[in-house]
PDB file of C-alpha atoms in Angstrom:
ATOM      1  CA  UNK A   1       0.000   0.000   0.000  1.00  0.00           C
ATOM      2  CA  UNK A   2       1.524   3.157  -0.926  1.00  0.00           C
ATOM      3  CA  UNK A   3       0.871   6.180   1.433  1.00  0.00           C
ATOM      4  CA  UNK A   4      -0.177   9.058   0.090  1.00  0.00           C
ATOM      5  CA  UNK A   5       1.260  12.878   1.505  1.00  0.00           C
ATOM      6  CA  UNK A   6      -1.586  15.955   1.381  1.00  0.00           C
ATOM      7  CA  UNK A   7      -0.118  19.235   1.691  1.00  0.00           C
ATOM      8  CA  UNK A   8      -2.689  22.087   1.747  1.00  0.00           C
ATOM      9  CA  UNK A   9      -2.471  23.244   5.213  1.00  0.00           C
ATOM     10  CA  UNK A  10      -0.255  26.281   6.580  1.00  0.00           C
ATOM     11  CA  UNK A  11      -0.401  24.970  10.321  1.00  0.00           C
ATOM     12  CA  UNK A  12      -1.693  21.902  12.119  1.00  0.00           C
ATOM     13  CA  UNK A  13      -4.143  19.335  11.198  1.00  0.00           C
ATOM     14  CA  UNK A  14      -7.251  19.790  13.336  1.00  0.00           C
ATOM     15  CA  UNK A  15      -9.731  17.350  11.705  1.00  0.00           C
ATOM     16  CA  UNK A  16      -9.566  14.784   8.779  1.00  0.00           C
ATOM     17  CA  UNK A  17     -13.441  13.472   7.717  1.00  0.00           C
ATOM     18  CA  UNK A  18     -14.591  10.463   5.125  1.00  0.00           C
ATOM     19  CA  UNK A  19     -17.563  11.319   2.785  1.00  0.00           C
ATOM     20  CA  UNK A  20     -19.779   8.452   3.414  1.00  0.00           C
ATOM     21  CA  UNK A  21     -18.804   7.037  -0.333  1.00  0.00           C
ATOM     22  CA  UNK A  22     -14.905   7.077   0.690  1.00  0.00           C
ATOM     23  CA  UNK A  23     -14.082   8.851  -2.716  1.00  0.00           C
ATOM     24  CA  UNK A  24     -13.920  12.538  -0.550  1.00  0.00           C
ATOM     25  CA  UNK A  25     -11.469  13.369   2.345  1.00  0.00           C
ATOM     26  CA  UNK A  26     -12.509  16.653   4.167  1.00  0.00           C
ATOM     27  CA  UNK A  27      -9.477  18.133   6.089  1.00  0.00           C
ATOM     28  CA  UNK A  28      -9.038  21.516   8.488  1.00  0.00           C
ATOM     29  CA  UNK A  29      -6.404  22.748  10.269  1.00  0.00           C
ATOM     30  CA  UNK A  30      -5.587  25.935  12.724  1.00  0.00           C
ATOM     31  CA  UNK A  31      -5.241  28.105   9.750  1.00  0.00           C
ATOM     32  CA  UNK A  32      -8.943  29.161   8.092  1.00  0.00           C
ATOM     33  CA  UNK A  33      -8.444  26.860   5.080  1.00  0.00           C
ATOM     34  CA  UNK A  34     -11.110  23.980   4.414  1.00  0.00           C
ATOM     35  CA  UNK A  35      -9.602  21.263   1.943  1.00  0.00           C
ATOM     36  CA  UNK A  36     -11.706  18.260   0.116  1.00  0.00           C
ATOM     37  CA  UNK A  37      -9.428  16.053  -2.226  1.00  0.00           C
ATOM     38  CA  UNK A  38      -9.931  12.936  -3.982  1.00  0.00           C
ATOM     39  CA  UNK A  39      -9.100   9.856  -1.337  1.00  0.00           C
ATOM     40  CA  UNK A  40      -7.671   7.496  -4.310  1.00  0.00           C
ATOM     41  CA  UNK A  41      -5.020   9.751  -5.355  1.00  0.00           C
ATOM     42  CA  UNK A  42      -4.554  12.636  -2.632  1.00  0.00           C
ATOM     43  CA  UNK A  43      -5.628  15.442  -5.430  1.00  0.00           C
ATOM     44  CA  UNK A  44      -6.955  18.067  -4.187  1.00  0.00           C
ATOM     45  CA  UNK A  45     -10.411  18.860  -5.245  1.00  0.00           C
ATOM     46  CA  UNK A  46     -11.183  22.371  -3.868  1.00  0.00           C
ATOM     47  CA  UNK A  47     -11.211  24.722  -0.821  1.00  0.00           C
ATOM     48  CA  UNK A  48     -14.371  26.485   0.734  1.00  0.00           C
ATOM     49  CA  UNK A  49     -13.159  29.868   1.812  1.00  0.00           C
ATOM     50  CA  UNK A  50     -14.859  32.012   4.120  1.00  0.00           C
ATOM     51  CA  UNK A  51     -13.443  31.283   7.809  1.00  0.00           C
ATOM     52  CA  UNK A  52     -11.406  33.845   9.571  1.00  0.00           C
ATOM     53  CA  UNK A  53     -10.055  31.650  12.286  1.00  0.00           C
ATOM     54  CA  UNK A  54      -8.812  28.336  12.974  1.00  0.00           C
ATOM     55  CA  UNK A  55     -10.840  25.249  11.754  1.00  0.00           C
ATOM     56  CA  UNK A  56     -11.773  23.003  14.239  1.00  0.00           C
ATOM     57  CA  UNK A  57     -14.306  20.491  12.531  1.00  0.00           C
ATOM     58  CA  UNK A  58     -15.971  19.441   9.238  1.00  0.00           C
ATOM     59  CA  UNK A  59     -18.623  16.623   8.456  1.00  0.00           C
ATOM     60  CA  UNK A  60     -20.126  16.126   5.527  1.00  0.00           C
ATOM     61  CA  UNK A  61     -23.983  14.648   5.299  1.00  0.00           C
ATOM     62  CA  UNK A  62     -25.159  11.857   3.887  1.00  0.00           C
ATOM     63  CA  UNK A  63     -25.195  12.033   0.063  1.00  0.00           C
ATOM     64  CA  UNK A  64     -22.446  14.612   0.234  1.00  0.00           C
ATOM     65  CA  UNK A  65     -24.452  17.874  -1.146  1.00  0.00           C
ATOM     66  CA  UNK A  66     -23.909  19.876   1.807  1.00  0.00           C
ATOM     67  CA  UNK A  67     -20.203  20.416   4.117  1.00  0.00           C
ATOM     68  CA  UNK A  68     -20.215  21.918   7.987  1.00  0.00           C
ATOM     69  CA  UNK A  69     -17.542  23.857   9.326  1.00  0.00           C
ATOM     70  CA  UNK A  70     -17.158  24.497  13.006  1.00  0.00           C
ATOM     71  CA  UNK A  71     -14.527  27.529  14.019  1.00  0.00           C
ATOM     72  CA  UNK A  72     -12.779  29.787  16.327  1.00  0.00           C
ATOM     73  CA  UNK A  73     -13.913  32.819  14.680  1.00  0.00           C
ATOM     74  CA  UNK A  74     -17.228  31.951  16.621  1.00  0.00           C
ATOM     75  CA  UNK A  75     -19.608  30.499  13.666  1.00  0.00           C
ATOM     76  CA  UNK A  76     -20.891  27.401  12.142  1.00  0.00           C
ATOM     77  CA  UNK A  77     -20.951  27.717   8.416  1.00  0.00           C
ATOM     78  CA  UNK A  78     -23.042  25.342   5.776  1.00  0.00           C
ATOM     79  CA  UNK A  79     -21.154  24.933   2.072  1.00  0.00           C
ATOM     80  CA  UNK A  80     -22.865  23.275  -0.894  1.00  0.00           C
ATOM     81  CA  UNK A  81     -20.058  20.718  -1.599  1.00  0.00           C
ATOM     82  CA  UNK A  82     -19.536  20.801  -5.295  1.00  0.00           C
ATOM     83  CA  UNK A  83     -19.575  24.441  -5.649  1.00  0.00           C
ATOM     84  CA  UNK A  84     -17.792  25.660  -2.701  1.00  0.00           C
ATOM     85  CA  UNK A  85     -20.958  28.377  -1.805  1.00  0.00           C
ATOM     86  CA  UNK A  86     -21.763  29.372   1.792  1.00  0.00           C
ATOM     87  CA  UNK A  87     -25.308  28.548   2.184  1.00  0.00           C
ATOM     88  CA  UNK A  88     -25.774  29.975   5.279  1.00  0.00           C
ATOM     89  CA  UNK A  89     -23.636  31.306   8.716  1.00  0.00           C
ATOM     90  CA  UNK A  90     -24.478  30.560  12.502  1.00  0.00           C
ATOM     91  CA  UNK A  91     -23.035  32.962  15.070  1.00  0.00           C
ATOM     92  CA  UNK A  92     -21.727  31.803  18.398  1.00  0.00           C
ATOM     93  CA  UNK A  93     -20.763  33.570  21.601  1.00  0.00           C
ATOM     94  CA  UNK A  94     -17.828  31.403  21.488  1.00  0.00           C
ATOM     95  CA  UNK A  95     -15.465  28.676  19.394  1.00  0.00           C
ATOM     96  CA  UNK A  96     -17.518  25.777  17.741  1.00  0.00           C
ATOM     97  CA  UNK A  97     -15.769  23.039  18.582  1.00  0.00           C
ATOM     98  CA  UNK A  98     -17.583  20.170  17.264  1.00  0.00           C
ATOM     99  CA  UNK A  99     -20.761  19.529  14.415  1.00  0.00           C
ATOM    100  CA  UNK A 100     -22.466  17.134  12.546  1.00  0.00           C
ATOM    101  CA  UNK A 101     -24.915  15.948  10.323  1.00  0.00           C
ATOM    102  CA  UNK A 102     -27.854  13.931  11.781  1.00  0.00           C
ATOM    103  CA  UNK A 103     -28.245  10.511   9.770  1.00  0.00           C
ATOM    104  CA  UNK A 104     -30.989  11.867   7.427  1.00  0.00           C
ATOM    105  CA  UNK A 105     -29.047  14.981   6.860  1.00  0.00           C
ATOM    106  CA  UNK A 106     -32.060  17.382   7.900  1.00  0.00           C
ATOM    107  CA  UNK A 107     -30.627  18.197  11.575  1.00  0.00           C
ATOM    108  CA  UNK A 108     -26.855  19.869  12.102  1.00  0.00           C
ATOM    109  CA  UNK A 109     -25.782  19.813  16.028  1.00  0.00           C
ATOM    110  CA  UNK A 110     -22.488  21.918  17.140  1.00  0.00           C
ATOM    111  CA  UNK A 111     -21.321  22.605  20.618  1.00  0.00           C
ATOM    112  CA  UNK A 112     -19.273  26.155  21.946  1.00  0.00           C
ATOM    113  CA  UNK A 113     -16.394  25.871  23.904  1.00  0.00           C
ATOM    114  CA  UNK A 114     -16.736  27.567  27.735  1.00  0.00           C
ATOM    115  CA  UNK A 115     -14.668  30.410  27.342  1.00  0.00           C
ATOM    116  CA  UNK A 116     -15.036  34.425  27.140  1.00  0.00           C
ATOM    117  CA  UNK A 117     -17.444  33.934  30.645  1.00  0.00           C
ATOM    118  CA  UNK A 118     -20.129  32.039  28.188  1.00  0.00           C
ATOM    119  CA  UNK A 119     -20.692  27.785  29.115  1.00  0.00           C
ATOM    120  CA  UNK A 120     -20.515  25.065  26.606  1.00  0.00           C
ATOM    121  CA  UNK A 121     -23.320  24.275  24.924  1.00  0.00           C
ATOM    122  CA  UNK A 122     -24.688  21.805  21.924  1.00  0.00           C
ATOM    123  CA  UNK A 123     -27.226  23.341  19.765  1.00  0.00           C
ATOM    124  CA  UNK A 124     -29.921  22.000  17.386  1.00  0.00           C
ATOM    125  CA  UNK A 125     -30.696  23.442  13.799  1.00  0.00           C
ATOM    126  CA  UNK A 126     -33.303  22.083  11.643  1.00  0.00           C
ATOM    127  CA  UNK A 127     -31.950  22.729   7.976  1.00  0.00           C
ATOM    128  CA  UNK A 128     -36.132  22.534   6.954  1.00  0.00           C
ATOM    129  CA  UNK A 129     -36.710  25.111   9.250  1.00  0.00           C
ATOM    130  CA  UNK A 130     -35.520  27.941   7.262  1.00  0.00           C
ATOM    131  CA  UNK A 131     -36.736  30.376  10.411  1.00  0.00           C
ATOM    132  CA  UNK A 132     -34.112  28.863  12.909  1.00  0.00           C
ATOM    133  CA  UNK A 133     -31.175  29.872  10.852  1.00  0.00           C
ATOM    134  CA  UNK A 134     -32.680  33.150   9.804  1.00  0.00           C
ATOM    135  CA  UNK A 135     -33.082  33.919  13.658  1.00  0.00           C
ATOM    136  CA  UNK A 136     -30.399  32.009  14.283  1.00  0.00           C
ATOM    137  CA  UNK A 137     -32.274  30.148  17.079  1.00  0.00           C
ATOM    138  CA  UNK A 138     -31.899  26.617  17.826  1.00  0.00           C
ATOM    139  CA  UNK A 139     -34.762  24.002  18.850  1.00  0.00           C
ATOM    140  CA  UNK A 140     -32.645  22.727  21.282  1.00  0.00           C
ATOM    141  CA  UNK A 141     -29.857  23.631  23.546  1.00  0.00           C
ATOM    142  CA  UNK A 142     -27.624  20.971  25.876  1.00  0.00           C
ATOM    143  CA  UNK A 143     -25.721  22.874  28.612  1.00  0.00           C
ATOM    144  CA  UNK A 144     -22.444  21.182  29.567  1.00  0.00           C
ATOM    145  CA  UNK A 145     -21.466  22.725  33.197  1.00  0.00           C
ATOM    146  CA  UNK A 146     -19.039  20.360  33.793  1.00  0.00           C
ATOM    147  CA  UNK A 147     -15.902  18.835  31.418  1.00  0.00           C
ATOM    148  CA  UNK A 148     -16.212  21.213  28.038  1.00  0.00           C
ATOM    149  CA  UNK A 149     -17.181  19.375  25.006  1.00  0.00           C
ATOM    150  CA  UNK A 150     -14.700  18.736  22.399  1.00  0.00           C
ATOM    151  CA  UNK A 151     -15.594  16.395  20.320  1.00  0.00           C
ATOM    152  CA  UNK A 152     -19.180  15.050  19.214  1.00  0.00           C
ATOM    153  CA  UNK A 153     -20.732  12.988  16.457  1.00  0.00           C
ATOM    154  CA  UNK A 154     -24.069  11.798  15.779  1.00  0.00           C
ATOM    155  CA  UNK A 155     -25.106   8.324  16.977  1.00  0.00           C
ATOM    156  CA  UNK A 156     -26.674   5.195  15.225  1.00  0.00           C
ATOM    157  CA  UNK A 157     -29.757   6.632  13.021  1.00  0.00           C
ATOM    158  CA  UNK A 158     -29.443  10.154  15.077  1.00  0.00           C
ATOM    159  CA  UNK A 159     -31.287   9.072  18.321  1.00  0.00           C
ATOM    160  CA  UNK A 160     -28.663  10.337  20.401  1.00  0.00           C
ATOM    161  CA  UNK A 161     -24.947  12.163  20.105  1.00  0.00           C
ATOM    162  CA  UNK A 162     -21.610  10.497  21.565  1.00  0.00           C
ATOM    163  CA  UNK A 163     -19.845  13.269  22.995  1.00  0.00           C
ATOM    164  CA  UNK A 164     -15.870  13.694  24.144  1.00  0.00           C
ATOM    165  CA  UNK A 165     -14.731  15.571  26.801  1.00  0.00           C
ATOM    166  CA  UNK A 166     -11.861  17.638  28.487  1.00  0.00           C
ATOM    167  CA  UNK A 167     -11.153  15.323  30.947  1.00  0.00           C
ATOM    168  CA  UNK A 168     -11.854  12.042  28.952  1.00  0.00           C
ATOM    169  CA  UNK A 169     -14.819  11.574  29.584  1.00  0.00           C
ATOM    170  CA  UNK A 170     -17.457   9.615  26.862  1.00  0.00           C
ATOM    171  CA  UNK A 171     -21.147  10.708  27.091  1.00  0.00           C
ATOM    172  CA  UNK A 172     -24.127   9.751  25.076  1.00  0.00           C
ATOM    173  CA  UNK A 173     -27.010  12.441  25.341  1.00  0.00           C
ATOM    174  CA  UNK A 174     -30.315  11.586  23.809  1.00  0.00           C
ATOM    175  CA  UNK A 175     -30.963  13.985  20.751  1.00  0.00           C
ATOM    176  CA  UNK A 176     -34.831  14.248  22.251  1.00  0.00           C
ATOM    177  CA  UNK A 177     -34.274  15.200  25.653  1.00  0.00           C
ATOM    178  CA  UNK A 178     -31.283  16.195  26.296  1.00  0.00           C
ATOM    179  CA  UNK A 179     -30.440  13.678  29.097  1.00  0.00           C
ATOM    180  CA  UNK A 180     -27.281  11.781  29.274  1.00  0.00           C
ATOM    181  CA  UNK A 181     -27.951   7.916  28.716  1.00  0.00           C
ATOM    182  CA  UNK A 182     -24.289   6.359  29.091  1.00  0.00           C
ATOM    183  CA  UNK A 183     -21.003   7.773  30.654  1.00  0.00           C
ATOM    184  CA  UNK A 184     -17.779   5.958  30.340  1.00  0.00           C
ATOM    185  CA  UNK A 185     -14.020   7.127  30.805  1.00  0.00           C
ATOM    186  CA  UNK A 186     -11.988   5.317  29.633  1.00  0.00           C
ATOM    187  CA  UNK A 187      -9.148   8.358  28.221  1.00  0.00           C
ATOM    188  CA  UNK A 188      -6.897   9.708  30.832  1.00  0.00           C
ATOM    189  CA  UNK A 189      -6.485  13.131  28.863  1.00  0.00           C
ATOM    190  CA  UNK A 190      -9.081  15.485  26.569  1.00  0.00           C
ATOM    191  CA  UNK A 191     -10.719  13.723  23.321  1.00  0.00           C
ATOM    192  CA  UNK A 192      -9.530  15.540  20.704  1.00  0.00           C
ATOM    193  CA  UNK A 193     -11.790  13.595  18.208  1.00  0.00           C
ATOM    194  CA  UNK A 194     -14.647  11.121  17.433  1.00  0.00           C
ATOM    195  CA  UNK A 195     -15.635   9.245  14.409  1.00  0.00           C
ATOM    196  CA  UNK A 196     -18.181   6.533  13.114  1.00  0.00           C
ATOM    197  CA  UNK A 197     -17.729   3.619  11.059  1.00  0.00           C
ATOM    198  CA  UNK A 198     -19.792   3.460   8.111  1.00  0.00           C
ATOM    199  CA  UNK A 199     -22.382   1.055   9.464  1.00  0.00           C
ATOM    200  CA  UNK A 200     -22.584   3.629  12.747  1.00  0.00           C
ATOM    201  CA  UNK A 201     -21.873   0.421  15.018  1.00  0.00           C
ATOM    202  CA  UNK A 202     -18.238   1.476  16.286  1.00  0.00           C
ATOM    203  CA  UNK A 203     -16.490   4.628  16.730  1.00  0.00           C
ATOM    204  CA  UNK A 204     -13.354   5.543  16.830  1.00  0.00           C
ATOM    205  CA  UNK A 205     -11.612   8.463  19.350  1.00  0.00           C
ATOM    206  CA  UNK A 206      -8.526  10.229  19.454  1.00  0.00           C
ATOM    207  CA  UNK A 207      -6.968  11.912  22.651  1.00  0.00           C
ATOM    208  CA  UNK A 208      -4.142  13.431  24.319  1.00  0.00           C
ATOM    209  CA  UNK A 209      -3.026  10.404  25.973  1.00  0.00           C
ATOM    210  CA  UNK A 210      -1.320   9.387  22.842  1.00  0.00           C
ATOM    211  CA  UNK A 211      -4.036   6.511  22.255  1.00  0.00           C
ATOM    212  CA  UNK A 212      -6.922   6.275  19.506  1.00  0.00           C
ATOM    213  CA  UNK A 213      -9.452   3.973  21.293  1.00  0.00           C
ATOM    214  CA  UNK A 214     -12.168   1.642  19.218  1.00  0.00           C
ATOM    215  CA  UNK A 215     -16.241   2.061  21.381  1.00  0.00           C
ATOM    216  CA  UNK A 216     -19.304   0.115  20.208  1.00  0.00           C
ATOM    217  CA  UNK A 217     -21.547   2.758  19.654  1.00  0.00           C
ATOM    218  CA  UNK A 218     -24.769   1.833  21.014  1.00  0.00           C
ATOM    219  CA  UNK A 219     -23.082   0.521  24.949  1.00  0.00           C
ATOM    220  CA  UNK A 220     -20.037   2.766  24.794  1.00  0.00           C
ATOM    221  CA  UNK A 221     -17.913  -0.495  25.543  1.00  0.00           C
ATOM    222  CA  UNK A 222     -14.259  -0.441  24.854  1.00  0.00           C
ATOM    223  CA  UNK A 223     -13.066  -2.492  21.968  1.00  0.00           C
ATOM    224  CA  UNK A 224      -9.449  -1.802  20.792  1.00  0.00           C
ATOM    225  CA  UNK A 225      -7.069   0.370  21.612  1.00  0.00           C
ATOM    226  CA  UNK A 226      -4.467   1.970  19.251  1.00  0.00           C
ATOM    227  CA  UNK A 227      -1.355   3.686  20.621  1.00  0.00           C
ATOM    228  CA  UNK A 228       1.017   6.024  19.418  1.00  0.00           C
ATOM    229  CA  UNK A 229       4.663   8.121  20.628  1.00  0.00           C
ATOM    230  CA  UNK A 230       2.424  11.429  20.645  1.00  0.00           C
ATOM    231  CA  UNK A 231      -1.034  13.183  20.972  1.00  0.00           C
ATOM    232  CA  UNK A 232      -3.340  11.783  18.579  1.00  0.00           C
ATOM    233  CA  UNK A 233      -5.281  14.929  16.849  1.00  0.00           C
ATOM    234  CA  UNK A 234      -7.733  13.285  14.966  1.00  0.00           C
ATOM    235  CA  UNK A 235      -8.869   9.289  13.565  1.00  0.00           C
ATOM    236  CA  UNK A 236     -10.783   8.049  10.999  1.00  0.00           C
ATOM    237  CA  UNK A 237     -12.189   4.426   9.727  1.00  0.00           C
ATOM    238  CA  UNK A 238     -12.197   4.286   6.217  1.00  0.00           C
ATOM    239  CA  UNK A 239     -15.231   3.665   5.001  1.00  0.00           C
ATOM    240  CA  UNK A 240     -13.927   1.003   2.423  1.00  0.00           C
ATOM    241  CA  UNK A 241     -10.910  -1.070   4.262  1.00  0.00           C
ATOM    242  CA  UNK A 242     -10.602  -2.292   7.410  1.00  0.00           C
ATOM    243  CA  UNK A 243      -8.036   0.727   8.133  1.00  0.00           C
ATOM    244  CA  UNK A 244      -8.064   2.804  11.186  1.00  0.00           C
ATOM    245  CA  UNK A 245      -6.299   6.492  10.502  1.00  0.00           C
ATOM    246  CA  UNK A 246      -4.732   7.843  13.333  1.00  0.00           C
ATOM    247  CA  UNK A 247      -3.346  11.593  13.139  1.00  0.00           C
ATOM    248  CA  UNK A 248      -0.229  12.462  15.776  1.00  0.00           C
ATOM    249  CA  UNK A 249       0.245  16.556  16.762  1.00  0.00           C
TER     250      UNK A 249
END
């Protein structure tokens, strides 16, 4: 297998992201640059320009029409994926650290980081609902007082959203209520990032304790652990092989 070097970022990697296909890999970094390049031969496809900050996460829904950006320059931003447009821009007190498509694509979640005397919180947006982006008002808002968010993804046909935390925490909060169904720690040090397999039955984390760790999705039970000789910024399952992709500081 021959590896395959992407150079399109000034400074660190923050996130790397799978289309569901495999065909697309989304990358963003601490510099305001948001990459998508062919996964078969590392070409880059395009950039979505528009961020004034650093990058912190990107997802990409279901059939790949629409991209989500999550930044430090306080917004959440929506891109049509083949054309690179800005469809529409979320303002935030504070950094978005995390966001994601639901399964069906119709519902985007992304949590703020507790900073600037403003808490953490994961918000709901209903893409069919053109009123709560207009008014910029979500249908639903989870406070986190404790252990900041800092990484999130959607769970198993978006019932629920497996959360990362600050001080390694794992939490699953139920995308109805609000209410935190499973807790697990099983990171010593901040979860930098979480990922789903393709069939949404195992995830895959990445933390500070120089480990990427495998969960079943629906328990939270520990499957596998990966480690490394540094931080591990970001993972990834490829959609296609049975590869796991973990991404050192």
């Amino acid at each position: 297998m021959k590896p395959i070097l992407l150079q399109g970022h000034e400074r660190s990697i923050t996130q790397i992201k799978y289309n569901r296909e495999g065909d697309l890999l989304f990358t963003v970094a601490k510099d305001p640059i948001v990459n998508v390049w062919y996964s078969v031969n590392g070409e880059r496809l395009g950039t979505y320009m528009g961020h004034t900050g650093a990058v912190w996460c990107v997802d990409a829904d279901w059939d790949t029409k629409h991209v989500l950006t999550g930044s430090a320059d306080n917004s959440c931003r929506l891109w049509d994926c083949e054309t690179g447009k800005q469809l529409a821009l979320l303002k935030t007190n504070s950094a978005v650290r995390t966001c994601g498509f639901d399964f069906g694509g119709n519902i985007i979640m992304f949590s703020t980081d507790k900073q600037m005397g403003y808490q953490c919180f994961v918000s709901f947006f209903d893409l069919r609902d053109p009123s709560q982006i207009d008014n910029n008002e979500p249908y639903m808002k989870i406070p986190c007082n404790d252990s900041k968010i800092t990484s999130a993804v959607w769970g198993p046909l978006g019932e629920c959203i497996i959360a990362g935390h600050e001080g390694g925490e794992l939490n699953q909060y139920s995308a109805k209520s609000g209410e935190v169904l499973v807790n697990v720690k099983e990171h010593s040090r901040q979860i930098n990032d979480i990922q789903l397999s393709r069939d949404m039955t195992m995830f895959v984390t990445a933390s500070k304790d120089n480990t990427a760790k495998l969960f079943d999705s629906t328990t939270l039970e520990h499957q596998k652990t990966f480690r490394t000789e540094r931080p591990v910024n970001s993972a990834a399952l490829s959609p296609n092989y049975d590869h796991v992709l973990p991404l050192g500081l």
